[in-house]
Amino acid sequence: MGLDVCPEMLRVAKKKARGIANVRWVQRDMRSFELRERFGVILIPGHSFQNLLTPEDQASCLSACVKHLVAGGRLVIHVDHPEVDWLGGLVKEGGGAFSDAERFVHPVTGRRIRTSRAWSYEAHTQTAIQETIWEELDADGGVANRWESGPIRIHCVFRHEMEHLLARAGLVVDGVFGDFLGGELAECSSEMIWLARRQE
Ligand SMILES: C[S@@+](CC[C@H](N)C(=O)[O-])C[C@H]1O[C@@H](n2cnc3c(N)ncnc32)[C@H](O)[C@@H]1O
């Protein structure tokens, strides 16, 4: 079962899962969902947990997850490992400066897309703020379409904050990893993958 609050994201997920028989998709808010099922494993991948901006929202999401786990069931949460130098630089320089980001081909129009992105960081709320400009280029490299997205606010979760949150939800932490191969969380890790368990 896949859960997301956003209908567009669910549409993309459904398309990607076409041909897989036993997947179900539900539109719910991860802070307050109630389903009849109980699960052996719940995963919160793709830094999605960082969309929760306050301790109250984080705690209600974890308590909804705990309610939906069987005894001994696992919760896996994948978040960023905050890069303090980069965040510090954003604070020092004020942030908000746009620079080149990814380029790709538009899946519908077949035109090239050029993006530029600006970040800033609000240290007192641990919030990174992202704004993106999207430009669709015509055959001559001229800008045919231009649109902007954001500001998107993303909470930077720090290691011990996560430990406290998981403990507050009554979960046991089995481990934290710095990559998807079971590597230790280290100074240079870009990811934090938390493995927690509902008590028996
Ligand atoms: C970075 S995307 C990750 C998408 C996908 N889970 C993946 O791993 O590829 C973050 C996702 O979190 C979803 N999201 C944000 N707030 C949410 C909420 N309160 N409840 C459920 N989903 C939420 C967004 O709609 C978005 O699809």
PDB file of C-alpha atoms and ligand atoms in Angstrom:
ATOM      1  CA  MET A   1       0.000   0.000   0.000  1.00  0.00           C
ATOM      2  CA  GLY A   2       1.303   3.453  -0.909  1.00  0.00           C
ATOM      3  CA  LEU A   3       0.148   6.613   0.836  1.00  0.00           C
ATOM      4  CA  ASP A   4       0.568  10.231  -0.226  1.00  0.00           C
ATOM      5  CA  VAL A   5      -1.432  13.379   0.427  1.00  0.00           C
ATOM      6  CA  CYS A   6      -1.000  14.725  -3.098  1.00  0.00           C
ATOM      7  CA  PRO A   7      -3.206  13.382  -5.933  1.00  0.00           C
ATOM      8  CA  GLU A   8      -0.654  14.282  -8.641  1.00  0.00           C
ATOM      9  CA  MET A   9       2.081  12.302  -6.894  1.00  0.00           C
ATOM     10  CA  LEU A  10      -0.300   9.343  -6.532  1.00  0.00           C
ATOM     11  CA  ARG A  11      -1.033   9.517 -10.267  1.00  0.00           C
ATOM     12  CA  VAL A  12       2.713   9.279 -11.032  1.00  0.00           C
ATOM     13  CA  ALA A  13       3.107   6.413  -8.547  1.00  0.00           C
ATOM     14  CA  LYS A  14       0.182   4.504 -10.086  1.00  0.00           C
ATOM     15  CA  LYS A  15       1.687   4.905 -13.546  1.00  0.00           C
ATOM     16  CA  LYS A  16       5.071   3.624 -12.344  1.00  0.00           C
ATOM     17  CA  ALA A  17       3.423   0.626 -10.647  1.00  0.00           C
ATOM     18  CA  ARG A  18       1.384  -0.367 -13.706  1.00  0.00           C
ATOM     19  CA  GLY A  19       1.604  -4.124 -14.171  1.00  0.00           C
ATOM     20  CA  ILE A  20       2.167  -4.852 -10.477  1.00  0.00           C
ATOM     21  CA  ALA A  21      -0.984  -6.604  -9.293  1.00  0.00           C
ATOM     22  CA  ASN A  22      -0.942  -6.251  -5.531  1.00  0.00           C
ATOM     23  CA  VAL A  23      -0.357  -2.505  -4.987  1.00  0.00           C
ATOM     24  CA  ARG A  24      -2.997  -0.197  -3.558  1.00  0.00           C
ATOM     25  CA  TRP A  25      -2.771   3.589  -3.322  1.00  0.00           C
ATOM     26  CA  VAL A  26      -4.495   5.811  -0.774  1.00  0.00           C
ATOM     27  CA  GLN A  27      -4.691   9.568  -0.508  1.00  0.00           C
ATOM     28  CA  ARG A  28      -4.140  10.383   3.150  1.00  0.00           C
ATOM     29  CA  ASP A  29      -2.203  12.800   5.332  1.00  0.00           C
ATOM     30  CA  MET A  30       0.666  10.958   7.040  1.00  0.00           C
ATOM     31  CA  ARG A  31       0.009  12.967  10.210  1.00  0.00           C
ATOM     32  CA  SER A  32      -3.477  11.572  10.772  1.00  0.00           C
ATOM     33  CA  PHE A  33      -4.216   8.506   8.654  1.00  0.00           C
ATOM     34  CA  GLU A  34      -6.480   5.702   9.829  1.00  0.00           C
ATOM     35  CA  LEU A  35      -6.576   2.452   7.866  1.00  0.00           C
ATOM     36  CA  ARG A  36      -8.070  -0.908   8.782  1.00  0.00           C
ATOM     37  CA  GLU A  37      -4.845  -2.799   8.063  1.00  0.00           C
ATOM     38  CA  ARG A  38      -1.833  -3.329  10.299  1.00  0.00           C
ATOM     39  CA  PHE A  39       1.606  -3.679   8.709  1.00  0.00           C
ATOM     40  CA  GLY A  40       4.837  -5.557   9.381  1.00  0.00           C
ATOM     41  CA  VAL A  41       6.863  -2.723   7.831  1.00  0.00           C
ATOM     42  CA  ILE A  42       6.142   0.947   7.173  1.00  0.00           C
ATOM     43  CA  LEU A  43       8.615   2.968   5.095  1.00  0.00           C
ATOM     44  CA  ILE A  44       8.764   6.753   4.871  1.00  0.00           C
ATOM     45  CA  PRO A  45      11.178   7.178   1.934  1.00  0.00           C
ATOM     46  CA  GLY A  46      12.466  10.035  -0.185  1.00  0.00           C
ATOM     47  CA  HIS A  47      12.932  12.585   2.654  1.00  0.00           C
ATOM     48  CA  SER A  48       9.107  12.827   2.856  1.00  0.00           C
ATOM     49  CA  PHE A  49       9.214  13.041   6.678  1.00  0.00           C
ATOM     50  CA  GLN A  50      11.006  16.400   6.250  1.00  0.00           C
ATOM     51  CA  ASN A  51       7.778  17.884   4.908  1.00  0.00           C
ATOM     52  CA  LEU A  52       6.603  17.868   8.531  1.00  0.00           C
ATOM     53  CA  LEU A  53       7.737  21.187   9.921  1.00  0.00           C
ATOM     54  CA  THR A  54       6.850  21.070  13.621  1.00  0.00           C
ATOM     55  CA  PRO A  55       7.443  18.625  16.500  1.00  0.00           C
ATOM     56  CA  GLU A  56       3.632  18.227  16.784  1.00  0.00           C
ATOM     57  CA  ASP A  57       3.323  17.141  13.130  1.00  0.00           C
ATOM     58  CA  GLN A  58       6.335  14.822  13.415  1.00  0.00           C
ATOM     59  CA  ALA A  59       4.961  13.250  16.604  1.00  0.00           C
ATOM     60  CA  SER A  60       1.452  12.728  15.191  1.00  0.00           C
ATOM     61  CA  CYS A  61       2.886  11.064  12.070  1.00  0.00           C
ATOM     62  CA  LEU A  62       4.975   8.691  14.203  1.00  0.00           C
ATOM     63  CA  SER A  63       2.045   7.885  16.453  1.00  0.00           C
ATOM     64  CA  ALA A  64      -0.167   7.137  13.388  1.00  0.00           C
ATOM     65  CA  CYS A  65       2.598   4.823  12.117  1.00  0.00           C
ATOM     66  CA  VAL A  66       2.895   3.057  15.490  1.00  0.00           C
ATOM     67  CA  LYS A  67      -0.892   2.465  15.529  1.00  0.00           C
ATOM     68  CA  HIS A  68      -0.634   0.772  12.121  1.00  0.00           C
ATOM     69  CA  LEU A  69       2.303  -1.510  12.973  1.00  0.00           C
ATOM     70  CA  VAL A  70       1.870  -5.034  14.283  1.00  0.00           C
ATOM     71  CA  ALA A  71       3.779  -5.780  17.524  1.00  0.00           C
ATOM     72  CA  GLY A  72       7.444  -6.034  16.554  1.00  0.00           C
ATOM     73  CA  GLY A  73       6.706  -4.292  13.206  1.00  0.00           C
ATOM     74  CA  ARG A  74       9.366  -2.098  11.656  1.00  0.00           C
ATOM     75  CA  LEU A  75       9.380   1.594  10.781  1.00  0.00           C
ATOM     76  CA  VAL A  76      12.061   2.768   8.327  1.00  0.00           C
ATOM     77  CA  ILE A  77      12.554   6.493   7.831  1.00  0.00           C
ATOM     78  CA  HIS A  78      14.851   7.991   5.207  1.00  0.00           C
ATOM     79  CA  VAL A  79      15.860  11.623   5.746  1.00  0.00           C
ATOM     80  CA  ASP A  80      18.736  13.878   4.755  1.00  0.00           C
ATOM     81  CA  HIS A  81      21.856  14.001   6.911  1.00  0.00           C
ATOM     82  CA  PRO A  82      22.062  17.787   7.270  1.00  0.00           C
ATOM     83  CA  GLU A  83      25.215  19.324   5.807  1.00  0.00           C
ATOM     84  CA  VAL A  84      26.032  21.944   8.400  1.00  0.00           C
ATOM     85  CA  ASP A  85      28.697  23.751   6.324  1.00  0.00           C
ATOM     86  CA  TRP A  86      26.210  24.290   3.532  1.00  0.00           C
ATOM     87  CA  LEU A  87      23.435  25.374   5.909  1.00  0.00           C
ATOM     88  CA  GLY A  88      25.859  27.683   7.734  1.00  0.00           C
ATOM     89  CA  GLY A  89      26.885  29.204   4.376  1.00  0.00           C
ATOM     90  CA  LEU A  90      23.246  29.908   3.540  1.00  0.00           C
ATOM     91  CA  VAL A  91      22.784  31.696   6.869  1.00  0.00           C
ATOM     92  CA  LYS A  92      26.007  33.683   6.456  1.00  0.00           C
ATOM     93  CA  GLU A  93      25.315  34.736   2.870  1.00  0.00           C
ATOM     94  CA  GLY A  94      21.587  35.272   3.359  1.00  0.00           C
ATOM     95  CA  GLY A  95      20.691  32.552   0.803  1.00  0.00           C
ATOM     96  CA  GLY A  96      18.152  33.117  -1.957  1.00  0.00           C
ATOM     97  CA  ALA A  97      20.701  33.252  -4.851  1.00  0.00           C
ATOM     98  CA  PHE A  98      19.627  31.237  -7.902  1.00  0.00           C
ATOM     99  CA  SER A  99      22.123  28.886  -9.557  1.00  0.00           C
ATOM    100  CA  ASP A 100      21.891  26.243 -12.310  1.00  0.00           C
ATOM    101  CA  ALA A 101      20.234  23.005 -11.239  1.00  0.00           C
ATOM    102  CA  GLU A 102      19.085  19.940 -13.192  1.00  0.00           C
ATOM    103  CA  ARG A 103      18.326  19.811 -16.929  1.00  0.00           C
ATOM    104  CA  PHE A 104      16.069  17.224 -18.528  1.00  0.00           C
ATOM    105  CA  VAL A 105      13.727  16.609 -21.441  1.00  0.00           C
ATOM    106  CA  HIS A 106      10.041  17.339 -20.828  1.00  0.00           C
ATOM    107  CA  PRO A 107       8.246  13.951 -20.914  1.00  0.00           C
ATOM    108  CA  VAL A 108       5.214  15.367 -22.774  1.00  0.00           C
ATOM    109  CA  THR A 109       6.506  18.159 -25.047  1.00  0.00           C
ATOM    110  CA  GLY A 110       9.935  16.594 -25.686  1.00  0.00           C
ATOM    111  CA  ARG A 111      11.474  20.067 -25.158  1.00  0.00           C
ATOM    112  CA  ARG A 112      14.560  20.679 -23.058  1.00  0.00           C
ATOM    113  CA  ILE A 113      13.961  22.001 -19.537  1.00  0.00           C
ATOM    114  CA  ARG A 114      16.515  24.143 -17.728  1.00  0.00           C
ATOM    115  CA  THR A 115      16.106  24.741 -14.004  1.00  0.00           C
ATOM    116  CA  SER A 116      17.730  27.052 -11.510  1.00  0.00           C
ATOM    117  CA  ARG A 117      17.286  26.851  -7.782  1.00  0.00           C
ATOM    118  CA  ALA A 118      17.723  29.062  -4.731  1.00  0.00           C
ATOM    119  CA  TRP A 119      18.014  27.882  -1.136  1.00  0.00           C
ATOM    120  CA  SER A 120      17.866  29.726   2.128  1.00  0.00           C
ATOM    121  CA  TYR A 121      17.934  28.473   5.717  1.00  0.00           C
ATOM    122  CA  GLU A 122      15.970  29.626   8.748  1.00  0.00           C
ATOM    123  CA  ALA A 123      18.166  28.378  11.586  1.00  0.00           C
ATOM    124  CA  HIS A 124      15.746  29.038  14.469  1.00  0.00           C
ATOM    125  CA  THR A 125      13.142  26.657  12.941  1.00  0.00           C
ATOM    126  CA  GLN A 126      15.655  24.305  11.205  1.00  0.00           C
ATOM    127  CA  THR A 127      13.860  25.023   7.932  1.00  0.00           C
ATOM    128  CA  ALA A 128      15.494  24.961   4.491  1.00  0.00           C
ATOM    129  CA  ILE A 129      13.511  26.909   1.893  1.00  0.00           C
ATOM    130  CA  GLN A 130      13.701  26.049  -1.785  1.00  0.00           C
ATOM    131  CA  GLU A 131      12.556  28.031  -4.824  1.00  0.00           C
ATOM    132  CA  THR A 132      12.905  26.788  -8.397  1.00  0.00           C
ATOM    133  CA  ILE A 133      12.615  28.448 -11.820  1.00  0.00           C
ATOM    134  CA  TRP A 134      11.733  26.124 -14.706  1.00  0.00           C
ATOM    135  CA  GLU A 135      12.419  27.193 -18.313  1.00  0.00           C
ATOM    136  CA  GLU A 136      11.226  25.233 -21.324  1.00  0.00           C
ATOM    137  CA  LEU A 137      13.567  25.860 -24.274  1.00  0.00           C
ATOM    138  CA  ASP A 138      12.604  25.848 -27.942  1.00  0.00           C
ATOM    139  CA  ALA A 139      14.785  24.378 -30.731  1.00  0.00           C
ATOM    140  CA  ASP A 140      16.913  27.581 -30.885  1.00  0.00           C
ATOM    141  CA  GLY A 141      17.531  27.622 -27.136  1.00  0.00           C
ATOM    142  CA  GLY A 142      15.025  30.465 -26.572  1.00  0.00           C
ATOM    143  CA  VAL A 143      12.720  30.362 -23.552  1.00  0.00           C
ATOM    144  CA  ALA A 144       9.292  29.119 -24.717  1.00  0.00           C
ATOM    145  CA  ASN A 145       7.746  28.804 -21.254  1.00  0.00           C
ATOM    146  CA  ARG A 146       8.797  29.797 -17.785  1.00  0.00           C
ATOM    147  CA  TRP A 147       7.277  28.997 -14.425  1.00  0.00           C
ATOM    148  CA  GLU A 148       8.288  29.131 -10.769  1.00  0.00           C
ATOM    149  CA  SER A 149       7.661  26.763  -7.874  1.00  0.00           C
ATOM    150  CA  GLY A 150       8.003  27.281  -4.163  1.00  0.00           C
ATOM    151  CA  PRO A 151       8.840  28.388  -1.658  1.00  0.00           C
ATOM    152  CA  ILE A 152       8.910  24.795  -0.416  1.00  0.00           C
ATOM    153  CA  ARG A 153       9.782  24.497   3.263  1.00  0.00           C
ATOM    154  CA  ILE A 154      11.749  21.424   4.363  1.00  0.00           C
ATOM    155  CA  HIS A 155      12.620  20.601   7.962  1.00  0.00           C
ATOM    156  CA  CYS A 156      16.262  19.632   8.586  1.00  0.00           C
ATOM    157  CA  VAL A 157      16.149  16.720  11.040  1.00  0.00           C
ATOM    158  CA  PHE A 158      19.222  16.252  13.219  1.00  0.00           C
ATOM    159  CA  ARG A 159      20.367  12.913  14.599  1.00  0.00           C
ATOM    160  CA  HIS A 160      19.492  13.325  18.249  1.00  0.00           C
ATOM    161  CA  GLU A 161      16.205  15.062  17.414  1.00  0.00           C
ATOM    162  CA  MET A 162      15.212  11.891  15.547  1.00  0.00           C
ATOM    163  CA  GLU A 163      16.241   9.688  18.482  1.00  0.00           C
ATOM    164  CA  HIS A 164      14.035  11.749  20.812  1.00  0.00           C
ATOM    165  CA  LEU A 165      11.101  11.686  18.385  1.00  0.00           C
ATOM    166  CA  LEU A 166      11.267   7.904  17.973  1.00  0.00           C
ATOM    167  CA  ALA A 167      11.557   7.385  21.731  1.00  0.00           C
ATOM    168  CA  ARG A 168       8.599   9.736  22.335  1.00  0.00           C
ATOM    169  CA  ALA A 169       6.525   7.550  19.988  1.00  0.00           C
ATOM    170  CA  GLY A 170       7.481   4.479  22.049  1.00  0.00           C
ATOM    171  CA  LEU A 171       9.640   3.008  19.276  1.00  0.00           C
ATOM    172  CA  VAL A 172      12.855   1.077  19.816  1.00  0.00           C
ATOM    173  CA  VAL A 173      15.758   2.177  17.583  1.00  0.00           C
ATOM    174  CA  ASP A 174      17.526  -0.790  15.977  1.00  0.00           C
ATOM    175  CA  GLY A 175      19.967   1.300  13.964  1.00  0.00           C
ATOM    176  CA  VAL A 176      20.786   4.340  11.925  1.00  0.00           C
ATOM    177  CA  PHE A 177      22.687   4.074   8.650  1.00  0.00           C
ATOM    178  CA  GLY A 178      24.437   6.540   6.360  1.00  0.00           C
ATOM    179  CA  ASP A 179      23.525   4.766   3.111  1.00  0.00           C
ATOM    180  CA  PHE A 180      21.305   2.017   1.705  1.00  0.00           C
ATOM    181  CA  LEU A 181      24.036  -0.632   1.954  1.00  0.00           C
ATOM    182  CA  GLY A 182      24.079  -0.641   5.756  1.00  0.00           C
ATOM    183  CA  GLY A 183      27.074   1.720   6.024  1.00  0.00           C
ATOM    184  CA  GLU A 184      27.595   3.553   9.304  1.00  0.00           C
ATOM    185  CA  LEU A 185      26.319   7.087   9.661  1.00  0.00           C
ATOM    186  CA  ALA A 186      29.503   9.159   9.291  1.00  0.00           C
ATOM    187  CA  GLU A 187      30.599  12.765   8.929  1.00  0.00           C
ATOM    188  CA  CYS A 188      30.370  12.559   5.133  1.00  0.00           C
ATOM    189  CA  SER A 189      27.043  10.662   4.922  1.00  0.00           C
ATOM    190  CA  SER A 190      24.444  12.482   2.856  1.00  0.00           C
ATOM    191  CA  GLU A 191      21.537  10.313   4.093  1.00  0.00           C
ATOM    192  CA  MET A 192      20.187   9.055   7.426  1.00  0.00           C
ATOM    193  CA  ILE A 193      18.195   5.829   7.331  1.00  0.00           C
ATOM    194  CA  TRP A 194      16.490   5.005  10.607  1.00  0.00           C
ATOM    195  CA  LEU A 195      15.402   1.516  11.520  1.00  0.00           C
ATOM    196  CA  ALA A 196      12.929   1.448  14.414  1.00  0.00           C
ATOM    197  CA  ARG A 197      10.584  -1.176  15.841  1.00  0.00           C
ATOM    198  CA  ARG A 198       7.285  -1.269  17.693  1.00  0.00           C
ATOM    199  CA  GLN A 199       7.762  -3.087  20.968  1.00  0.00           C
ATOM    200  CA  GLU A 200       6.343  -6.651  21.217  1.00  0.00           C
TER     201      GLU A 200
HETATM  202  C1  LIG B   1      10.254  14.118  -1.920  1.00  0.00           C
HETATM  203  S1  LIG B   1       8.658  13.460  -2.276  1.00  0.00           S
HETATM  204  C2  LIG B   1       8.932  11.717  -2.175  1.00  0.00           C
HETATM  205  C3  LIG B   1       7.966  10.965  -3.042  1.00  0.00           C
HETATM  206  C4  LIG B   1       8.027   9.429  -2.946  1.00  0.00           C
HETATM  207  N1  LIG B   1       7.596   8.974  -1.614  1.00  0.00           N
HETATM  208  C5  LIG B   1       9.386   8.877  -3.256  1.00  0.00           C
HETATM  209  O1  LIG B   1      10.045   8.369  -2.349  1.00  0.00           O
HETATM  210  O2  LIG B   1       9.810   8.943  -4.416  1.00  0.00           O
HETATM  211  C6  LIG B   1       7.804  13.859  -0.770  1.00  0.00           C
HETATM  212  C7  LIG B   1       6.368  13.380  -0.805  1.00  0.00           C
HETATM  213  O3  LIG B   1       5.775  13.602   0.469  1.00  0.00           O
HETATM  214  C8  LIG B   1       4.403  13.906   0.250  1.00  0.00           C
HETATM  215  N2  LIG B   1       3.846  14.560   1.446  1.00  0.00           N
HETATM  216  C9  LIG B   1       4.140  15.770   1.944  1.00  0.00           C
HETATM  217  N3  LIG B   1       3.433  16.015   3.059  1.00  0.00           N
HETATM  218  C10 LIG B   1       2.663  14.918   3.261  1.00  0.00           C
HETATM  219  C11 LIG B   1       1.706  14.569   4.253  1.00  0.00           C
HETATM  220  N4  LIG B   1       1.421  15.400   5.260  1.00  0.00           N
HETATM  221  N5  LIG B   1       1.105  13.365   4.161  1.00  0.00           N
HETATM  222  C12 LIG B   1       1.391  12.506   3.150  1.00  0.00           C
HETATM  223  N6  LIG B   1       2.290  12.792   2.168  1.00  0.00           N
HETATM  224  C13 LIG B   1       2.922  13.985   2.227  1.00  0.00           C
HETATM  225  C14 LIG B   1       4.435  14.812  -0.969  1.00  0.00           C
HETATM  226  O4  LIG B   1       3.188  14.899  -1.600  1.00  0.00           O
HETATM  227  C15 LIG B   1       5.501  14.108  -1.823  1.00  0.00           C
HETATM  228  O5  LIG B   1       4.939  13.183  -2.695  1.00  0.00           O
END
